PDB file of C-alpha atoms in Angstrom:
ATOM      1  CA  UNK W 320      65.566 -70.904 -85.959  1.00 61.00           C
ATOM      2  CA  UNK W 321      69.161 -72.448 -84.708  1.00 65.00           C
ATOM      3  CA  UNK W 322      70.476 -71.129 -81.411  1.00 64.00           C
ATOM      4  CA  UNK W 323      73.064 -68.690 -83.029  1.00 66.00           C
ATOM      5  CA  UNK W 324      70.558 -67.380 -84.943  1.00 70.00           C
ATOM      6  CA  UNK W 325      68.044 -66.452 -82.261  1.00 68.00           C
ATOM      7  CA  UNK W 326      70.965 -65.226 -80.015  1.00 66.00           C
ATOM      8  CA  UNK W 327      71.788 -62.778 -82.785  1.00 68.00           C
ATOM      9  CA  UNK W 328      68.028 -61.527 -82.979  1.00 70.00           C
ATOM     10  CA  UNK W 329      67.588 -61.424 -79.376  1.00 70.00           C
ATOM     11  CA  UNK W 330      70.848 -59.177 -79.063  1.00 70.00           C
ATOM     12  CA  UNK W 331      69.398 -56.831 -81.754  1.00 90.00           C
ATOM     13  CA  UNK W 332      65.806 -56.689 -80.276  1.00 89.00           C
ATOM     14  CA  UNK W 333      67.882 -55.706 -77.045  1.00 89.00           C
ATOM     15  CA  UNK W 334      69.957 -52.860 -79.103  1.00 90.00           C
ATOM     16  CA  UNK W 335      66.895 -51.831 -80.278  1.00 90.00           C
ATOM     17  CA  UNK W 336      65.135 -51.558 -76.491  1.00 91.00           C
ATOM     18  CA  UNK W 337      68.166 -49.632 -75.610  1.00 92.00           C
ATOM     19  CA  UNK W 338      67.981 -47.063 -78.277  1.00 91.00           C
ATOM     20  CA  UNK W 339      64.269 -46.281 -77.931  1.00 91.00           C
ATOM     21  CA  UNK W 340      65.054 -46.105 -74.053  1.00 94.00           C
ATOM     22  CA  UNK W 341      67.823 -43.373 -74.703  1.00 95.00           C
ATOM     23  CA  UNK W 342      65.358 -41.342 -76.623  1.00 94.00           C
ATOM     24  CA  UNK W 343      63.953 -39.405 -73.559  1.00 94.00           C
ATOM     25  CA  UNK W 344      67.514 -38.066 -72.792  1.00 96.00           C
ATOM     26  CA  UNK W 345      68.027 -36.616 -76.472  1.00 96.00           C
ATOM     27  CA  UNK W 346      67.452 -33.347 -78.170  1.00 97.00           C
ATOM     28  CA  UNK W 347      66.831 -33.909 -82.064  1.00 98.00           C
ATOM     29  CA  UNK W 348      66.469 -30.808 -84.944  1.00 98.00           C
ATOM     30  CA  UNK W 349      64.350 -31.734 -87.545  1.00 98.00           C
ATOM     31  CA  UNK W 350      65.185 -29.782 -90.798  1.00 98.00           C
ATOM     32  CA  UNK W 351      62.763 -29.584 -93.743  1.00 96.00           C
ATOM     33  CA  UNK W 352      59.332 -28.868 -95.286  1.00 95.00           C
ATOM     34  CA  UNK W 353      56.522 -28.722 -92.610  1.00 95.00           C
ATOM     35  CA  UNK W 354      53.145 -29.603 -94.389  1.00 95.00           C
ATOM     36  CA  UNK W 355      49.769 -30.580 -93.828  1.00 95.00           C
ATOM     37  CA  UNK W 356      47.613 -33.043 -96.090  1.00 97.00           C
ATOM     38  CA  UNK W 357      44.189 -32.521 -96.578  1.00 98.00           C
ATOM     39  CA  UNK W 358      41.879 -35.311 -97.482  1.00 98.00           C
ATOM     40  CA  UNK W 359      38.221 -34.766 -98.708  1.00 97.00           C
ATOM     41  CA  UNK W 360      35.480 -37.367 -98.538  1.00 97.00           C
ATOM     42  CA  UNK W 361      33.293 -36.252-101.454  1.00 95.00           C
ATOM     43  CA  UNK W 362      29.562 -37.109-102.084  1.00 94.00           C
ATOM     44  CA  UNK W 363      29.032 -39.285-104.718  1.00 91.00           C
ATOM     45  CA  UNK W 364      25.374 -39.267-104.309  1.00 91.00           C
ATOM     46  CA  UNK W 365      24.957 -35.611-104.680  1.00 87.00           C
ATOM     47  CA  UNK W 366      23.148 -34.453-107.991  1.00 89.00           C
ATOM     48  CA  UNK W 367      23.809 -30.606-108.097  1.00 93.00           C
ATOM     49  CA  UNK W 368      25.208 -28.778-111.084  1.00 94.00           C
ATOM     50  CA  UNK W 369      27.280 -25.386-111.169  1.00 94.00           C
ATOM     51  CA  UNK W 370      25.576 -22.598-112.436  1.00 95.00           C
ATOM     52  CA  UNK W 371      28.281 -21.256-113.958  1.00 96.00           C
ATOM     53  CA  UNK W 372      29.306 -24.635-116.106  1.00 96.00           C
ATOM     54  CA  UNK W 373      26.535 -26.921-115.937  1.00 94.00           C
ATOM     55  CA  UNK W 374      28.961 -29.569-115.055  1.00 94.00           C
ATOM     56  CA  UNK W 375      28.194 -32.164-111.940  1.00 92.00           C
ATOM     57  CA  UNK W 376      29.717 -30.568-108.960  1.00 93.00           C
ATOM     58  CA  UNK W 377      31.754 -32.751-106.167  1.00 92.00           C
ATOM     59  CA  UNK W 378      30.481 -31.846-102.793  1.00 94.00           C
ATOM     60  CA  UNK W 379      32.604 -32.337 -99.716  1.00 95.00           C
ATOM     61  CA  UNK W 380      31.391 -34.142 -96.983  1.00 96.00           C
ATOM     62  CA  UNK W 381      33.865 -34.088 -94.712  1.00 97.00           C
ATOM     63  CA  UNK W 382      37.690 -33.313 -94.638  1.00 98.00           C
ATOM     64  CA  UNK W 383      40.406 -34.625 -92.783  1.00 98.00           C
ATOM     65  CA  UNK W 384      43.876 -33.391 -91.958  1.00 98.00           C
ATOM     66  CA  UNK W 385      47.267 -34.969 -91.383  1.00 97.00           C
ATOM     67  CA  UNK W 386      50.728 -33.830 -90.847  1.00 96.00           C
ATOM     68  CA  UNK W 387      52.814 -34.769 -93.677  1.00 97.00           C
ATOM     69  CA  UNK W 388      56.552 -34.353 -94.611  1.00 96.00           C
ATOM     70  CA  UNK W 389      58.976 -32.870 -91.753  1.00 97.00           C
ATOM     71  CA  UNK W 390      55.860 -32.506 -89.836  1.00 97.00           C
ATOM     72  CA  UNK W 391      55.306 -36.098 -89.747  1.00 98.00           C
ATOM     73  CA  UNK W 392      58.765 -36.817 -88.498  1.00 98.00           C
ATOM     74  CA  UNK W 393      58.353 -34.523 -85.745  1.00 98.00           C
ATOM     75  CA  UNK W 394      54.922 -36.001 -84.665  1.00 97.00           C
ATOM     76  CA  UNK W 395      57.100 -39.651 -84.863  1.00 97.00           C
ATOM     77  CA  UNK W 396      59.950 -38.549 -82.978  1.00 97.00           C
ATOM     78  CA  UNK W 397      57.701 -37.547 -80.078  1.00 97.00           C
ATOM     79  CA  UNK W 398      55.903 -40.397 -80.101  1.00 96.00           C
ATOM     80  CA  UNK W 399      59.047 -42.183 -79.532  1.00 95.00           C
ATOM     81  CA  UNK W 400      59.617 -40.107 -76.358  1.00 95.00           C
ATOM     82  CA  UNK W 401      62.435 -37.598 -77.641  1.00 97.00           C
ATOM     83  CA  UNK W 402      63.025 -35.228 -74.734  1.00 96.00           C
ATOM     84  CA  UNK W 403      62.995 -32.153 -77.305  1.00 98.00           C
ATOM     85  CA  UNK W 404      62.581 -31.802 -80.793  1.00 98.00           C
ATOM     86  CA  UNK W 405      63.348 -28.853 -82.503  1.00 98.00           C
ATOM     87  CA  UNK W 406      62.120 -27.561 -86.005  1.00 98.00           C
ATOM     88  CA  UNK W 407      63.665 -25.781 -88.569  1.00 98.00           C
ATOM     89  CA  UNK W 408      62.092 -24.896 -91.630  1.00 95.00           C
ATOM     90  CA  UNK W 409      62.084 -21.832 -94.525  1.00 88.00           C
ATOM     91  CA  UNK W 410      59.116 -19.584 -95.032  1.00 84.00           C
ATOM     92  CA  UNK W 411      59.263 -17.986 -98.287  1.00 73.00           C
TER      93      UNK W 411
END
């Protein structure tokens, strides 16, 4: 890396650090769809059949929930140290 490229990269890093340090001073509003994703771990070894259909059923061993869409954006802003995050969404 040549000296000007190194200096440019260094200035970019300094600017990023400056922005991140200011996060604790700002308030941000997040507007959008707030949702929750559900992930199901299926027991593939299960050998049960539905009484109604006679088809093999998929038994859920574990359910994991994860913030999604605007909910995930809010969580990321909090993790970045934003002082206050306001959520704006519509129900209905």
